[in-house]
Coordinates of C-alpha atoms and ligand atoms in Angstrom, one line a residue:
X7 CA -7.0 -27.2 15.5
X8 CA -9.5 -26.6 18.2
X9 CA -12.8 -25.1 17.2
X10 CA -15.2 -24.0 19.9
X11 CA -18.6 -25.1 19.0
X12 CA -21.6 -24.7 21.3
X13 CA -19.4 -24.2 24.3
X14 CA -17.4 -27.4 23.7
X15 CA -13.9 -27.6 22.5
X16 CA -13.8 -30.0 19.6
X17 CA -10.8 -31.4 17.8
X18 CA -11.4 -30.7 14.2
X19 CA -9.2 -31.5 11.3
X20 CA -8.9 -28.3 9.2
X21 CA -8.9 -30.4 6.0
X22 CA -12.1 -32.1 7.0
X23 CA -13.7 -28.8 7.9
X24 CA -12.7 -27.4 4.5
X25 CA -14.2 -30.5 2.8
X26 CA -17.4 -30.1 4.8
X27 CA -17.7 -26.5 3.9
X28 CA -17.0 -27.2 0.2
X29 CA -19.5 -30.0 0.2
X30 CA -22.2 -27.6 1.6
X31 CA -21.4 -25.0 -1.0
X32 CA -21.6 -27.6 -3.7
X33 CA -25.0 -28.7 -2.4
X34 CA -26.3 -25.1 -2.2
X35 CA -25.2 -24.3 -5.8
X36 CA -26.4 -27.6 -7.2
X37 CA -29.9 -27.1 -5.8
X38 CA -31.3 -24.7 -8.3
X39 CA -28.6 -25.2 -11.0
X40 CA -31.2 -26.9 -13.3
X41 CA -33.7 -24.0 -12.8
X42 CA -30.9 -21.5 -13.6
X43 CA -30.1 -23.4 -16.8
X44 CA -26.5 -24.1 -15.8
X45 CA -26.2 -27.6 -17.4
X46 CA -25.4 -28.5 -20.9
X47 CA -24.5 -31.7 -22.8
X48 CA -21.4 -32.5 -24.8
X49 CA -21.3 -35.4 -27.2
X50 CA -18.4 -37.9 -27.6
X51 CA -18.4 -39.9 -30.8
X52 CA -18.3 -43.7 -30.9
X53 CA -16.5 -44.9 -34.1
X54 CA -16.6 -48.1 -36.1
X55 CA -12.9 -49.2 -36.2
X56 CA -13.3 -50.8 -39.6
X57 CA -14.0 -47.5 -41.4
X58 CA -13.7 -44.7 -38.8
X59 CA -17.3 -43.8 -39.3
X60 CA -19.2 -42.2 -36.4
X61 CA -21.9 -44.7 -35.4
X62 CA -23.1 -43.1 -32.2
X63 CA -22.6 -40.5 -29.5
X64 CA -22.5 -40.5 -25.8
X65 CA -24.1 -37.5 -24.1
X66 CA -22.0 -36.3 -21.2
X67 CA -23.3 -33.8 -18.7
X68 CA -21.5 -30.5 -18.0
X69 CA -22.1 -28.1 -15.2
X70 CA -20.7 -24.6 -15.1
X71 CA -21.6 -22.9 -11.9
X72 CA -21.1 -19.1 -11.8
X73 CA -19.9 -19.5 -8.2
X74 CA -17.8 -22.7 -8.4
X75 CA -16.7 -22.8 -12.1
X76 CA -16.8 -26.0 -14.0
X77 CA -17.6 -29.0 -11.7
X78 CA -16.9 -32.5 -13.2
X79 CA -19.8 -35.0 -13.3
X80 CA -17.8 -37.5 -11.2
X81 CA -18.1 -34.9 -8.5
X82 CA -21.6 -33.5 -8.7
X83 CA -23.6 -36.6 -9.9
X84 CA -23.2 -38.4 -6.6
X85 CA -24.1 -35.3 -4.7
X86 CA -27.2 -34.8 -6.9
X87 CA -28.1 -38.4 -6.1
X88 CA -27.8 -37.8 -2.4
X89 CA -29.9 -34.7 -2.6
X90 CA -32.6 -36.3 -4.6
X91 CA -31.9 -34.0 -7.6
X92 CA -30.8 -36.7 -10.1
X93 CA -34.3 -37.6 -11.2
X94 CA -35.0 -34.1 -12.5
X95 CA -31.5 -33.6 -13.8
X96 CA -31.6 -37.0 -15.5
X97 CA -35.0 -36.3 -17.1
X98 CA -33.5 -33.1 -18.5
X99 CA -30.5 -35.0 -19.9
X100 CA -32.8 -37.5 -21.6
X101 CA -35.0 -34.7 -23.1
X102 CA -32.0 -32.7 -24.3
X103 CA -30.1 -35.7 -25.8
X104 CA -33.2 -37.0 -27.6
X105 CA -34.1 -33.5 -28.9
X106 CA -30.6 -33.0 -30.2
X107 CA -30.4 -36.5 -31.9
X108 CA -33.8 -36.0 -33.4
X109 CA -33.0 -32.6 -34.8
X110 CA -29.8 -34.0 -36.5
X111 CA -32.0 -36.7 -38.1
X112 CA -34.6 -34.2 -39.3
X113 CA -31.9 -32.0 -40.7
X114 CA -29.7 -34.6 -42.4
X115 CA -31.7 -37.8 -42.8
X116 CA -29.8 -41.1 -43.1
X117 CA -26.5 -39.2 -42.9
X118 CA -27.3 -38.6 -39.2
X119 CA -28.3 -42.2 -38.5
X120 CA -26.3 -42.6 -35.3
X121 CA -27.3 -43.8 -31.9
X122 CA -27.4 -41.5 -28.8
X123 CA -26.3 -42.9 -25.5
X124 CA -27.4 -41.4 -22.2
X125 CA -25.9 -42.3 -18.8
X126 CA -28.5 -43.5 -16.2
X127 CA -27.5 -43.5 -12.6
X128 CA -28.3 -46.2 -10.0
X129 CA -30.8 -43.9 -8.3
X130 CA -32.6 -43.3 -11.6
X131 CA -32.8 -46.9 -12.4
X132 CA -34.3 -47.7 -9.1
X133 CA -37.2 -45.2 -9.7
X134 CA -40.3 -46.0 -11.7
X135 CA -40.1 -42.4 -13.0
X136 CA -37.3 -43.4 -15.3
X137 CA -39.6 -45.3 -17.6
X138 CA -41.9 -42.3 -17.8
X139 CA -39.1 -39.9 -18.5
X140 CA -37.7 -42.1 -21.3
X141 CA -41.1 -42.4 -22.9
X142 CA -41.7 -38.7 -22.6
X143 CA -38.3 -37.8 -24.1
X144 CA -38.9 -40.1 -27.0
X145 CA -42.4 -38.8 -27.6
X146 CA -41.5 -35.1 -27.3
X147 CA -38.5 -35.4 -29.7
X148 CA -39.8 -38.0 -32.2
X149 CA -36.6 -39.9 -31.9
X150 CA -37.0 -43.6 -32.7
X151 CA -36.6 -45.7 -29.5
X152 CA -34.0 -47.9 -31.3
X153 CA -31.7 -44.8 -31.6
X154 CA -31.5 -44.3 -27.9
X155 CA -29.0 -46.3 -25.8
X156 CA -29.2 -46.2 -22.0
X157 CA -25.9 -46.8 -20.3
X158 CA -26.1 -48.4 -16.9
X159 CA -23.3 -49.6 -14.6
X160 CA -23.1 -52.9 -12.9
X161 CA -23.1 -51.2 -9.6
X162 CA -26.6 -49.9 -10.4
X163 CA -27.7 -53.5 -10.6
X164 CA -26.3 -54.6 -7.3
X165 CA -28.6 -52.9 -4.8
X166 CA -31.9 -54.4 -5.9
X167 CA -31.3 -56.8 -8.8
X168 CA -34.9 -57.8 -9.1
X169 CA -36.2 -54.3 -9.4
X170 CA -33.3 -53.5 -11.8
X171 CA -34.2 -56.4 -13.9
X172 CA -37.9 -55.4 -14.0
X173 CA -36.9 -51.8 -14.9
X174 CA -34.5 -52.9 -17.7
X175 CA -37.2 -55.3 -19.1
X176 CA -39.7 -52.5 -19.3
X177 CA -37.2 -50.2 -20.9
X178 CA -36.3 -52.8 -23.5
X179 CA -40.0 -53.2 -24.3
X180 CA -40.0 -49.6 -25.3
X181 CA -37.4 -50.5 -27.9
X182 CA -34.4 -48.7 -26.5
X183 CA -31.0 -50.3 -26.4
X184 CA -29.2 -51.0 -23.1
X185 CA -25.4 -50.8 -22.6
X186 CA -23.5 -52.2 -19.6
X187 CA -21.1 -49.4 -18.8
X188 CA -17.6 -49.7 -17.3
X189 CA -17.8 -53.4 -17.9
X190 CA -15.5 -55.5 -15.8
X191 CA -15.0 -53.0 -12.9
X192 CA -18.1 -54.1 -10.9
X193 CA -18.8 -57.2 -9.0
X194 CA -19.8 -60.6 -10.4
X195 CA -20.1 -59.2 -13.9
X196 CA -20.7 -62.6 -15.5
X197 CA -23.7 -63.2 -13.3
X198 CA -25.3 -60.0 -14.4
X199 CA -24.9 -60.9 -18.1
X200 CA -26.9 -64.0 -17.4
X201 CA -29.6 -62.1 -15.5
X202 CA -29.9 -58.9 -17.5
X203 CA -30.4 -58.7 -21.2
X204 CA -28.3 -56.0 -22.7
X205 CA -27.3 -55.0 -26.2
X206 CA -23.9 -53.4 -25.7
X207 CA -20.8 -54.0 -23.5
X208 CA -18.6 -51.0 -22.9
X209 CA -15.1 -52.1 -21.9
X210 CA -13.8 -49.8 -19.2
X211 CA -11.0 -47.4 -19.9
X212 CA -8.9 -48.9 -17.1
X213 CA -8.6 -52.1 -19.1
X214 CA -7.9 -50.3 -22.4
X215 CA -5.1 -48.4 -20.6
X216 CA -3.3 -51.8 -20.0
X217 CA -2.9 -52.4 -23.7
X218 CA 0.9 -52.2 -24.4
X219 CA 2.3 -50.1 -27.2
X220 CA 3.7 -53.3 -28.8
X221 CA 2.6 -56.8 -28.4
X222 CA -0.7 -58.7 -27.8
X223 CA -3.9 -57.6 -26.2
X224 CA -3.7 -58.4 -22.4
X225 CA -5.7 -61.6 -21.7
X226 CA -8.4 -59.7 -19.8
X227 CA -9.2 -57.3 -22.7
X228 CA -9.0 -60.3 -25.1
X229 CA -11.4 -62.2 -22.8
X230 CA -13.9 -59.3 -22.6
X231 CA -14.1 -58.9 -26.3
X232 CA -14.5 -62.6 -26.9
X233 CA -17.2 -62.8 -24.3
X234 CA -19.1 -60.0 -25.9
X235 CA -18.8 -61.7 -29.3
X236 CA -19.9 -65.0 -27.9
X237 CA -23.0 -63.4 -26.4
X238 CA -23.7 -61.6 -29.7
X239 CA -23.3 -58.2 -28.0
X240 CA -22.0 -55.0 -29.5
X241 CA -18.7 -54.1 -27.9
X242 CA -17.3 -50.6 -27.4
X243 CA -13.8 -50.0 -26.0
X244 CA -13.7 -46.8 -23.9
X245 CA -10.8 -44.4 -23.4
X246 CA -8.8 -45.3 -26.5
X247 CA -6.0 -42.7 -26.5
X248 CA -3.2 -44.1 -28.8
X249 CA -2.9 -45.5 -32.3
X250 CA -1.3 -48.6 -30.8
X251 CA -4.3 -49.3 -28.6
X252 CA -6.6 -48.8 -31.6
X253 CA -4.6 -51.2 -33.7
X254 CA -4.5 -53.9 -31.0
X255 CA -8.2 -53.6 -30.4
X256 CA -9.0 -53.8 -34.1
X257 CA -6.8 -56.8 -34.6
X258 CA -8.6 -58.4 -31.6
X259 CA -11.9 -57.8 -33.5
X260 CA -13.3 -55.1 -31.2
X261 CA -15.7 -53.4 -33.5
X262 CA -16.2 -50.0 -31.9
X263 CA -14.3 -47.5 -29.8
X264 CA -14.5 -44.2 -28.1
X265 CA -11.7 -42.0 -26.8
X266 CA -9.5 -39.0 -27.2
X267 CA -7.7 -40.6 -30.1
X268 CA -10.9 -40.1 -32.1
X269 CA -12.5 -37.1 -30.4
X270 CA -13.0 -35.6 -27.0
X271 CA -16.6 -34.8 -26.0
X272 CA -17.8 -32.1 -28.4
X273 CA -20.2 -29.2 -28.3
X274 CA -23.5 -30.1 -30.1
X275 CA -22.6 -28.0 -33.2
X276 CA -19.2 -29.6 -33.6
X277 CA -20.6 -33.1 -33.1
X278 CA -23.2 -32.4 -35.8
X279 CA -20.5 -31.2 -38.2
X280 CA -18.4 -34.3 -37.5
X281 CA -21.4 -36.5 -38.1
X282 CA -22.6 -35.1 -41.4
X283 CA -19.1 -34.1 -42.7
X284 CA -18.2 -37.8 -42.9
X285 CA -20.4 -38.6 -45.9
X286 CA -21.0 -36.9 -49.2
X287 CA -24.2 -35.0 -49.6
Ligands
C2E567 P1 -18.5 -42.6 -18.2 O1 -19.9 -42.9 -18.4 O2 -17.6 -43.8 -18.0 O3 -18.0 -41.6 -19.3 C1 -16.7 -41.7 -19.9 C2 -15.8 -40.6 -19.3 O4 -14.5 -40.8 -19.9 C3 -16.2 -39.2 -19.6 O5 -15.8 -38.4 -18.5 C4 -15.3 -38.9 -20.8 O6 -15.1 -37.5 -21.0 C5 -14.0 -39.6 -20.4 N1 -13.2 -40.0 -21.6 C6 -13.6 -40.2 -22.9 N2 -12.6 -40.5 -23.6 C7 -11.5 -40.6 -22.8 C8 -10.1 -40.9 -23.1 O7 -9.6 -41.2 -24.2 N3 -9.3 -40.8 -22.0 C9 -9.7 -40.4 -20.7 N4 -8.9 -40.4 -19.7 N5 -11.0 -40.1 -20.5 C10 -11.9 -40.2 -21.5 P2 -16.8 -37.3 -17.9 O8 -17.6 -36.6 -19.0 O9 -16.0 -36.5 -16.9 O10 -17.9 -38.2 -17.1 C11 -17.5 -38.9 -16.0 C12 -18.6 -39.8 -15.5 O11 -19.7 -39.0 -15.1 C13 -19.2 -40.7 -16.6 O12 -18.4 -41.8 -16.8 C14 -20.5 -41.0 -16.0 O13 -20.4 -42.0 -15.1 C15 -20.9 -39.7 -15.3 N6 -21.8 -38.9 -16.1 C16 -21.6 -38.1 -17.2 N7 -22.7 -37.6 -17.7 C17 -23.7 -38.1 -17.0 C18 -25.1 -38.0 -17.0 O14 -25.7 -37.3 -17.9 N8 -25.9 -38.7 -16.1 C19 -25.3 -39.5 -15.2 N9 -26.0 -40.2 -14.3 N10 -23.9 -39.6 -15.1 C20 -23.2 -39.0 -16.0
CA568 CA1 -21.0 -44.0 -20.0
CA569 CA1 -17.9 -45.8 -19.1
CA570 CA1 -16.2 -44.6 -16.1

């Protein structure tokens, strides 16, 4: 299609134009979404495969825009990064997740002794503000630092490995745990394991999806689990959807898992019920 712009005829792909218009609307709505209180968190359980106990949760961000409806985080988080909004949004996620986990602990004591994991984007990790935000969220909530897990992706470590290493070291000094998210999907994963001290490896869902209904664990999944064990790291398999995947992982000595087989991400009240409903008292 030809679109006349500033007196010139420009060849313009209508699909691209639509994408540009949609992107601009998304940017408009996202700016101010935090102030309008349009975000909330949902919580997906992490279970211990030995006894099905919930040992932790991952906080996942949700945005319902009155104009655009529900927009998935895969779509809006990169835009928030580009617009420089992820710092404030991320700080809110930290405060809210810590506040929720601390409230469960206050209400239920040891029965609510589960970790709370928060996703941290590359842009957040590159900013000195992250350390302050984590410190503030812990102080305001009273959540013990050891109950907080920060999930970072390998890609977040690529841009500026030295700065990332310094940032992770400072965070660990606070006492929080670090998890390497989507493990195996980034570049030179093994190099990072040598350079960065982490506590948890999360095996990406794309690997879990390769586990056949019958038969052995695929060599890569097998290798990732063994690697984590050799390094004395906690290992969590993501995106477990079938009983067969669960059985294979358990037989392969993967201790923890997360996925629709156990629970989808839950509203806070449902997550709390699941957490405290699992033990007497
Ligand atoms: P992620 O950190 O890898 O989160 C796991 C994603 O897998 C979540 O998607 C979750 O709902 C989904 N999932 C869980 N179990 C299953 C399963 O059994 N099968 C399948 N197919 N999917 C499953 P969600 O909530 O849409 O989040 C997508 C991504 O957005 C996250 O990937 C994370 O990278 C990012 N994200 C979410 N919340 C935040 C946040 O608060 N801050 C930042 N920076 N990023 C976030
Ligand atoms: Ca994650
Ligand atoms: Ca992940
Ligand atoms: Ca992922």
